[in-house]
Short mmCIF file of C-alpha atoms in Angstrom, two decimals:
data_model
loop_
_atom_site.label_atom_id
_atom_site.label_comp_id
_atom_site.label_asym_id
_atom_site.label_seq_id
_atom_site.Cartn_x
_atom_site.Cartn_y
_atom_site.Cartn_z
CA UNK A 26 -20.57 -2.19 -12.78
CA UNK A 27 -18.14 -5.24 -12.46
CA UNK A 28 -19.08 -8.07 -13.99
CA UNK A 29 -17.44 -11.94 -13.81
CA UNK A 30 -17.62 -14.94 -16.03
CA UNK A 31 -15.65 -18.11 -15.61
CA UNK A 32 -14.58 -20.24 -18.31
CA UNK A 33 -15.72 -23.66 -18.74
CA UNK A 34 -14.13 -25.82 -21.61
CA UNK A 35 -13.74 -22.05 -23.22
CA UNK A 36 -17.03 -21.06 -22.90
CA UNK A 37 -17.90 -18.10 -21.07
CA UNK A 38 -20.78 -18.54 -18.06
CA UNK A 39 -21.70 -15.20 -16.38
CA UNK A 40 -21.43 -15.39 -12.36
CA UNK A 41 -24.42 -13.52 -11.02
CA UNK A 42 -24.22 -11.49 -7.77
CA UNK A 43 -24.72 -12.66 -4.77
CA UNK A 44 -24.60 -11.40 -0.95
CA UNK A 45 -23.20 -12.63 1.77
CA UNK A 46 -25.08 -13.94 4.74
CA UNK A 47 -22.88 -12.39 7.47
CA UNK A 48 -21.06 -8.85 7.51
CA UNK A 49 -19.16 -10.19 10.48
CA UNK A 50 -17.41 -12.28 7.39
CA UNK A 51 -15.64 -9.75 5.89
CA UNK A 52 -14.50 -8.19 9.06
CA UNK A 53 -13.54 -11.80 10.14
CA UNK A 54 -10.98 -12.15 6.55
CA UNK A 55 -9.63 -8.14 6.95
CA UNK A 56 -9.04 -8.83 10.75
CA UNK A 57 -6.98 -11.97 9.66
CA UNK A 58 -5.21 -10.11 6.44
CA UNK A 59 -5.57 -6.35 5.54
CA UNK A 60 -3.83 -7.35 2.08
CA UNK A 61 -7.85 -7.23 0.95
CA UNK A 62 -8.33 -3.87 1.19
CA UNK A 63 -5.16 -3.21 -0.58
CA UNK A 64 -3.93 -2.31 2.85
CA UNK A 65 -0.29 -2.98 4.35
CA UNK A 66 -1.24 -2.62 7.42
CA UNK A 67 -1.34 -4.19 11.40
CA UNK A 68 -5.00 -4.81 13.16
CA UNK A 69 -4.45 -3.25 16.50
CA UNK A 70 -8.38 -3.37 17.37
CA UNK A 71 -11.64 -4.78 16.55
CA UNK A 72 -15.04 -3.19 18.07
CA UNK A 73 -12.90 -0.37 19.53
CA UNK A 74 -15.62 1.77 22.00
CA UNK A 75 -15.33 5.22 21.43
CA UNK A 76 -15.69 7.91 24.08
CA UNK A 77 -18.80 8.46 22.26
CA UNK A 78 -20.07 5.44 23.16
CA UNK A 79 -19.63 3.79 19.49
CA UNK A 80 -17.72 1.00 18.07
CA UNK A 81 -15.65 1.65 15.12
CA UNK A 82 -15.09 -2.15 13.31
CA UNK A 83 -11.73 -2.06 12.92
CA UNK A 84 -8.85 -0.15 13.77
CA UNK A 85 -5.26 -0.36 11.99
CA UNK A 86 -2.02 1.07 11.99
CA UNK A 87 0.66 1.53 9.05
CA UNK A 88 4.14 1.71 8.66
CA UNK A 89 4.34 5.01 9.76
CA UNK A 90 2.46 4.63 12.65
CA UNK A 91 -0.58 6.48 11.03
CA UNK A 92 -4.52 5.37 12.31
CA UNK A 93 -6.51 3.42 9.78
CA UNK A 94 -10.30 3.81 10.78
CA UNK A 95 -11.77 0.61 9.10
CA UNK A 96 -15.83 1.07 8.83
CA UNK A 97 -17.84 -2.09 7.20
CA UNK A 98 -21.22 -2.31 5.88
CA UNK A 99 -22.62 -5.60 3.59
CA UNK A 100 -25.19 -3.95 2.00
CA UNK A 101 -26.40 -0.75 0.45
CA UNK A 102 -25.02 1.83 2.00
CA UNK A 103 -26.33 5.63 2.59
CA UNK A 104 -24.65 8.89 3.64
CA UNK A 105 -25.21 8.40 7.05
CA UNK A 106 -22.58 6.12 7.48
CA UNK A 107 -20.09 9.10 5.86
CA UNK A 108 -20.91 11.11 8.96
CA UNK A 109 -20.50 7.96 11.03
CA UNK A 110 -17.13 7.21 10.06
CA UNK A 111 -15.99 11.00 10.15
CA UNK A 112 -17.18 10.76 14.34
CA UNK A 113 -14.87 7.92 14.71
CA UNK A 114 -12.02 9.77 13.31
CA UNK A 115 -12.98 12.72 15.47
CA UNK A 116 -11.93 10.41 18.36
CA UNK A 117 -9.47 8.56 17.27
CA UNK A 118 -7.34 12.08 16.39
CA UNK A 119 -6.94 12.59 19.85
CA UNK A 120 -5.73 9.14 20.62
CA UNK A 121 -1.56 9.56 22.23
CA UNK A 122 0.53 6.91 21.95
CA UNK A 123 0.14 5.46 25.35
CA UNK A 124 -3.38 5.34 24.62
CA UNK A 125 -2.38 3.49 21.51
CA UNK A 126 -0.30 0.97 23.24
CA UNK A 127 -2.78 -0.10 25.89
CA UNK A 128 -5.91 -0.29 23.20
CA UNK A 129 -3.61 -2.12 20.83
CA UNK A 130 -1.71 -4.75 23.56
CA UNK A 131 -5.57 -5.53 24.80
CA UNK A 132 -6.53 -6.50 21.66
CA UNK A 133 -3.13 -8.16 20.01
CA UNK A 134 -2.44 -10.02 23.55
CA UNK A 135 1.27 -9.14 22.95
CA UNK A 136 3.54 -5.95 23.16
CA UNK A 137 2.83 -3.70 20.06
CA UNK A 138 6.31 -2.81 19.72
CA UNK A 139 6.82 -6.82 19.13
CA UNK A 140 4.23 -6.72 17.12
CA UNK A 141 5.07 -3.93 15.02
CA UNK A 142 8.35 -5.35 14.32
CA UNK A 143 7.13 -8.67 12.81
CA UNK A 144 4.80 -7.39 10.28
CA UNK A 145 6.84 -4.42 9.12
CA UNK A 146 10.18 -5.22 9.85
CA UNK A 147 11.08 -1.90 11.16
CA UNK A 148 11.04 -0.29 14.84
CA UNK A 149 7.93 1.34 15.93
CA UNK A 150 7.95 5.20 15.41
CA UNK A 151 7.94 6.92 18.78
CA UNK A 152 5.34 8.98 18.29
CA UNK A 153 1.83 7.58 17.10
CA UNK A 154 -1.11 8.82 15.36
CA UNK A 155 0.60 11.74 13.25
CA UNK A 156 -1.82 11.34 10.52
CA UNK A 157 -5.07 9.08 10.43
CA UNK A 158 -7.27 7.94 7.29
CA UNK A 159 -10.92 6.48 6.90
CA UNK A 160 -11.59 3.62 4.77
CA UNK A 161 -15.42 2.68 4.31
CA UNK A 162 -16.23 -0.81 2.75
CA UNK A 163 -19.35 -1.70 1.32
CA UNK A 164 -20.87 -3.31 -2.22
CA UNK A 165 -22.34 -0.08 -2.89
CA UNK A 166 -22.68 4.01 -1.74
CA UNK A 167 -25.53 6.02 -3.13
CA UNK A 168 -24.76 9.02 -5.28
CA UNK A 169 -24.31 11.56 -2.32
CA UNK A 170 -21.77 9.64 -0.60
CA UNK A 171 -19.93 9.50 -3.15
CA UNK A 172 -20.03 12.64 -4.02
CA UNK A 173 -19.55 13.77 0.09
CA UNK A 174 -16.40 11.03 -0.23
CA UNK A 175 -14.76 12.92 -3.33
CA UNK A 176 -15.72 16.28 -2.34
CA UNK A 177 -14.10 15.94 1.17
CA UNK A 178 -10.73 14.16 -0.28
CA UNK A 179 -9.94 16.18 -3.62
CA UNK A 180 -10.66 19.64 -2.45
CA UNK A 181 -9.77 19.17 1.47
CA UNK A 182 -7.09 16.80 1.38
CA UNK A 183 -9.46 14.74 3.94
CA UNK A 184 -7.89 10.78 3.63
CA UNK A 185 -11.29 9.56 3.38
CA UNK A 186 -11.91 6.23 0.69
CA UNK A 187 -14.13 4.31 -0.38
CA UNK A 188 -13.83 0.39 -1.18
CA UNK A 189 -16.27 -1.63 -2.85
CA UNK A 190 -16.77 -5.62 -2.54
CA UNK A 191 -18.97 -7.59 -4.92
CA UNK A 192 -20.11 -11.11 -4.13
CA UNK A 193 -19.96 -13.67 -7.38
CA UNK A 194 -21.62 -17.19 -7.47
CA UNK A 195 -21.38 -19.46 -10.04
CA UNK A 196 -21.14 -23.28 -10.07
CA UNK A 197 -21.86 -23.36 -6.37
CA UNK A 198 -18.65 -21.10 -5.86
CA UNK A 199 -18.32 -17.81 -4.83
CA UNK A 200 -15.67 -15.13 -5.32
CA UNK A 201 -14.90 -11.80 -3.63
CA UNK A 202 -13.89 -8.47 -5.88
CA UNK A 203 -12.35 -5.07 -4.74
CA UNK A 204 -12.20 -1.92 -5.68
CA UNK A 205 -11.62 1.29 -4.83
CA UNK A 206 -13.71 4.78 -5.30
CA UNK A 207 -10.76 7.01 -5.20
CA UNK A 208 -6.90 6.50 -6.30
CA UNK A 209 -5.77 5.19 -2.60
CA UNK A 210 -2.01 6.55 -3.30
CA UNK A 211 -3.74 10.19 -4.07
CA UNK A 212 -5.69 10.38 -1.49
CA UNK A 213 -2.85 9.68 0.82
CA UNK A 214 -0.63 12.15 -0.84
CA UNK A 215 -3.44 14.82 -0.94
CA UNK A 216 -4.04 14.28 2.76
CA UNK A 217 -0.49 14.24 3.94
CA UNK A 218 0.79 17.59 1.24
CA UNK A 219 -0.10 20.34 4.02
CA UNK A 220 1.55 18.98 6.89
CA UNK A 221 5.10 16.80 4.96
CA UNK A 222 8.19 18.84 3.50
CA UNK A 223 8.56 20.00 0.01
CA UNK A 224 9.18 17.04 -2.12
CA UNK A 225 13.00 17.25 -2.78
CA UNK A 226 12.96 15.40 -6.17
CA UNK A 227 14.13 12.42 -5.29
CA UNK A 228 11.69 8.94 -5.57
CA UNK A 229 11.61 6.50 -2.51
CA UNK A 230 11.44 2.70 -4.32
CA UNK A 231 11.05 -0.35 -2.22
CA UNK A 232 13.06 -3.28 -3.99
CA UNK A 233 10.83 -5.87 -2.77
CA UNK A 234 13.85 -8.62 -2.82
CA UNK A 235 12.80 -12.06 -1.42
CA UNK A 236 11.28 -14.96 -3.80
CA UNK A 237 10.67 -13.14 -6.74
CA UNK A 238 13.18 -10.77 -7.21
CA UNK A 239 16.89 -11.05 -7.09
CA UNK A 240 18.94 -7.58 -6.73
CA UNK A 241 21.65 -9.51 -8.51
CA UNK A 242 19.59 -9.79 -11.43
CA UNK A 243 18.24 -5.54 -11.27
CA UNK A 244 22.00 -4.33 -11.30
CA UNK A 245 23.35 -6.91 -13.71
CA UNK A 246 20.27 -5.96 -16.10
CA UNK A 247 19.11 -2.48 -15.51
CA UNK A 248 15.80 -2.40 -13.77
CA UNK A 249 13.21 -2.69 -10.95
CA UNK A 250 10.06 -4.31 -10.22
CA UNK A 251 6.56 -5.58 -8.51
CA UNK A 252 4.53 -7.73 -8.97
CA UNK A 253 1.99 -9.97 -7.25
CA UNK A 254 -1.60 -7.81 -8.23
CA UNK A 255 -2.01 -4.37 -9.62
CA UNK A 256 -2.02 -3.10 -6.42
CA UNK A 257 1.27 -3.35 -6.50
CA UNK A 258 2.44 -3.08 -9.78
CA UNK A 259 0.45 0.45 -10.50
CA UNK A 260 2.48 1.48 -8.32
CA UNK A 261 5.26 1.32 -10.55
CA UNK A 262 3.76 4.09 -13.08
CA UNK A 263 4.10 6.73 -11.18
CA UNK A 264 7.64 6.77 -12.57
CA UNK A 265 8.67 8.66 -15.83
CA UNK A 266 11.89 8.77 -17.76
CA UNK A 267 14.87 10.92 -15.85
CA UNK A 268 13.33 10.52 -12.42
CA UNK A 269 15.88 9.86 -9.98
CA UNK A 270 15.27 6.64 -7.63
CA UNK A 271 16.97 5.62 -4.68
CA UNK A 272 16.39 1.82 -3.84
CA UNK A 273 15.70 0.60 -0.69
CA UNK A 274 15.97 -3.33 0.96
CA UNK A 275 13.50 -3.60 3.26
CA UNK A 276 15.71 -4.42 6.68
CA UNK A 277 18.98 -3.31 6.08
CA UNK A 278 18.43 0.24 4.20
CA UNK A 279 19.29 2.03 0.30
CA UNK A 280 21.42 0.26 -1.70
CA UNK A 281 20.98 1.91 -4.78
CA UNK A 282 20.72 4.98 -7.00
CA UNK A 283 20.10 5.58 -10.66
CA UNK A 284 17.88 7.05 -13.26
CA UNK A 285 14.44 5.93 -14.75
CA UNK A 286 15.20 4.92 -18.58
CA UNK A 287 12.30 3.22 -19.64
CA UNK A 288 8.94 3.37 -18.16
CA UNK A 289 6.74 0.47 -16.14
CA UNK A 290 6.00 -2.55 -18.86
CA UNK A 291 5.50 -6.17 -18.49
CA UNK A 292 9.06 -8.06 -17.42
CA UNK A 293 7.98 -10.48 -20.02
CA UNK A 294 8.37 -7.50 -22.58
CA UNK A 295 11.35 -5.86 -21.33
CA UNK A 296 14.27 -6.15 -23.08
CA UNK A 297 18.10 -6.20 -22.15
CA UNK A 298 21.09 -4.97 -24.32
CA UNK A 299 21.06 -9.05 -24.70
CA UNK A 300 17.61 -9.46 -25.58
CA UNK A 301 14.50 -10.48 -23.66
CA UNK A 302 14.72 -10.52 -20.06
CA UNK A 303 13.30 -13.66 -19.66
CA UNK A 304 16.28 -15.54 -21.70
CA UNK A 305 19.27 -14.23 -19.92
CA UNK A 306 20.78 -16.32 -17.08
CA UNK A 307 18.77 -15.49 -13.95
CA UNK A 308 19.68 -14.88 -10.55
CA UNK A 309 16.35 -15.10 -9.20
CA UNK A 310 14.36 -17.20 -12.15
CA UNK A 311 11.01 -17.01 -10.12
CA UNK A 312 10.39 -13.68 -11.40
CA UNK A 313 8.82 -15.13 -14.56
CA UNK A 314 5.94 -16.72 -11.82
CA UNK A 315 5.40 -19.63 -14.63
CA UNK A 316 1.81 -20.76 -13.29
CA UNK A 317 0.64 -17.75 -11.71
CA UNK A 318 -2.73 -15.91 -13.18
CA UNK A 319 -1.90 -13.02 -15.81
CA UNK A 320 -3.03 -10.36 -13.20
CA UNK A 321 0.16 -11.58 -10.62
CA UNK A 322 2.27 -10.73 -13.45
CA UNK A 323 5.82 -9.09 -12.73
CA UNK A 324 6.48 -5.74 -14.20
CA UNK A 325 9.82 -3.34 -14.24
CA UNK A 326 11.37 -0.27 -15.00
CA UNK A 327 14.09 0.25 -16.55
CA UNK A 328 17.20 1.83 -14.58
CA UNK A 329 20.80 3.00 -15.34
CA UNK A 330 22.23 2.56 -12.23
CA UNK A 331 24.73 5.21 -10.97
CA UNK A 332 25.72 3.93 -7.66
CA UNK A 333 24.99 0.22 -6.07
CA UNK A 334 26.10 -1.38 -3.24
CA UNK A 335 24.85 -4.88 -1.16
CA UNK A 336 22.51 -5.44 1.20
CA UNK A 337 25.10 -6.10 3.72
CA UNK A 338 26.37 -2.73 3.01
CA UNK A 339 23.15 -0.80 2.58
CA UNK A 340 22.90 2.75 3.77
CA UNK A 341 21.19 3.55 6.66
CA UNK A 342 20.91 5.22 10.20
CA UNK A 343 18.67 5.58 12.57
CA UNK A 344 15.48 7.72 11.47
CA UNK A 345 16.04 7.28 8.28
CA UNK A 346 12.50 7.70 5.92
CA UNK A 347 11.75 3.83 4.93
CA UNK A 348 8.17 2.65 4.59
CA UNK A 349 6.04 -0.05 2.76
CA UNK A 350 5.23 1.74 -0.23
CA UNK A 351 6.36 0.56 -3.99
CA UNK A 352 7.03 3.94 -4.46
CA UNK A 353 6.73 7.24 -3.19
CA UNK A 354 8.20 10.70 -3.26
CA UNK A 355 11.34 11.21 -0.81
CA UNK A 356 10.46 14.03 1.59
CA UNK A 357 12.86 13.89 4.06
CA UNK A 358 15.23 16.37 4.04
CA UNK A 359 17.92 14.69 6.74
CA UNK A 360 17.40 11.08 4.78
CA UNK A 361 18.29 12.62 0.95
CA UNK A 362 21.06 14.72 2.16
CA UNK A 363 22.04 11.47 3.59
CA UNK A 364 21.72 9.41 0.43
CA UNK A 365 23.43 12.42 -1.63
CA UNK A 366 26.20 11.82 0.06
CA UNK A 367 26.88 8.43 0.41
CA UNK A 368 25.73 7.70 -2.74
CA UNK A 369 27.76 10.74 -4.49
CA UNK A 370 25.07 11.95 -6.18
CA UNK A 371 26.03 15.05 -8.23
CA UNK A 372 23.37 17.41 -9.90
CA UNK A 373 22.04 16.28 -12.91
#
């Protein structure tokens, strides 16, 4: 069970839980920012009427263009709503794209192309609802659900999660906390094995450059990095020593390859053939996020770098694989023959 205390002239004061008054809250903050539910991910409906004649709460899309089926209950929750949520996806599976675009331009009051575009950067895929996933929220699931929930993603590969919220008041304040039943990323990659391609060996890593990380700074020093939450920064473990990376800049395409040397650890920790990280002249300085909570903390992995170029010269072409993800497992066989060769990447 999570528990919270705050810390009051450092004493410890236990927050006791609490419930919020309206369920329409939380679908009010995920409607307005996905980011809570750990998901990168565009809104394109709210109360969307099945043909079944029910309303699933929220409806999202990813990167890829992939159906998020959004289901939200503030209390207790029991099996039923297991069943519920696998109706919804029943219907939404048969959803086509031009289905998608008029459901999602009703609701977002603007093209969805547009839309698309601004929150990920990228083009719209032209083909919709390849995949879809389910994602119930609630502050708790009895025993069976939970057991229905596991049961239906580790031995079926269904992308079915669970998300839990817990309500905190202390002092007249309240606070929010998240967290998942299942491993998010595995469920994902569990759901998605029987219909991608062999994974070719290669890693997909986002470099996340912008206000906290300079790619200046990842050549001249040997690494890459996340931070912001653990959401983020987990993300970073799925790498081991000798995988091979190639680095991507969100917008303009790969502009690196090397190989993992040292595994995910706190920047504050890593160290350089100069010493710490944190005392070497930096490009980006930000990276250190002096005032931020301990949790927002940036971490890395070290990298020898084989091949780098810049931004303005990243490698790319239409079609290429690119999505949000910190990291994830290059599949694409026309993308990493691609990279192979403009990256002259030998066997190793």
């Amino acid at each position: 069970m999570t528990s919270l205390y705050s810390i009051t002239n450092g004493k410890l004061g236990p927050a006791t839980r609490s419930t919020l008054v309206k369920e329409s809250l939380i679908e009010d903050w995920v409607a307005s920012d996905p980011s809570l539910l750990g998901l990168d991910a565009l809104i394109i409906g709210r109360q969307v009427r099945t043909d079944h004649g029910k309303f699933i709460d929220l409806l999202a899309m990813n990167a890829e263009g992939s159906l998020i089926i959004v289901e939200l209950k503030r209390d207790f929750t029991s099996r039923e709503i297991v069943a519920q949520v696998l109706d919804y996806a029943s219907w939404a599976r048969t959803l086509e794209t031009p289905e998608i675009y008029s459901l999602a331009e009703k609701y977002l009051k603007t093209n969805l192309a547009t839309a698309f575009r601004e929150k990920f950067g990228e083009r719209i895929p032209e083909q919709l609802n390849g995949t879809h996933s389910m994602l119930i929220v609630a502050s708790e699931l009895d025993a069976a659900s939970r057991r229905i929930v596991e049961y239906l993603s580790e031995e079926y590969g269904v992308a079915i999660n669970t998300i839990f919220f817990n309500v905190f008041e202390a002092d007249g304040k309240q606070w929010l906390t998240t967290d998942f039943l299942l491993d998010q990323e595995e469920v994902i990659e569990r759901s998605e094995h029987k219909v991608r391609m062999p994974w070719s060996g290669y890693y997909f890593v986002n470099a996340g450059l912008g206000d906290h990380r300079s790619w200046t700074d990842m050549k001249r020093y040997g690494f890459i990095s996340a931070g912001g939450g653990e959401f983020y920064t987990k993300r970073l473990n799925q790498l081991a020593v000798g995988d091979k990376i190639f680095v991507y800049d969100k917008g303009n395409g790969y502009v690196g390859f090397g190989i993992v040397t040292i595994e995910a650890q706190p920047a504050s920790d890593f160290m350089t053939p100069n010493g710490p990280l944190f005392e070497q002249p930096l490009a980006e300085p930000r990276i250190k996020r002096i005032g931020e909570p301990a949790d927002r903390a940036e971490y890395v992995v070290g990298v020898e770098w084989r091949k780098t170029v810049e931004p303005t010269e990243a490698k790319w072409f239409k079609g290429a694989f690119a999505n949000q993800n910190i990291v994830c497992k290059l599949r694409d066989r026309e993308t990493v023959d691609f990279l192979i060769a403009e990256f002259k990447v030998s066997e190793i």
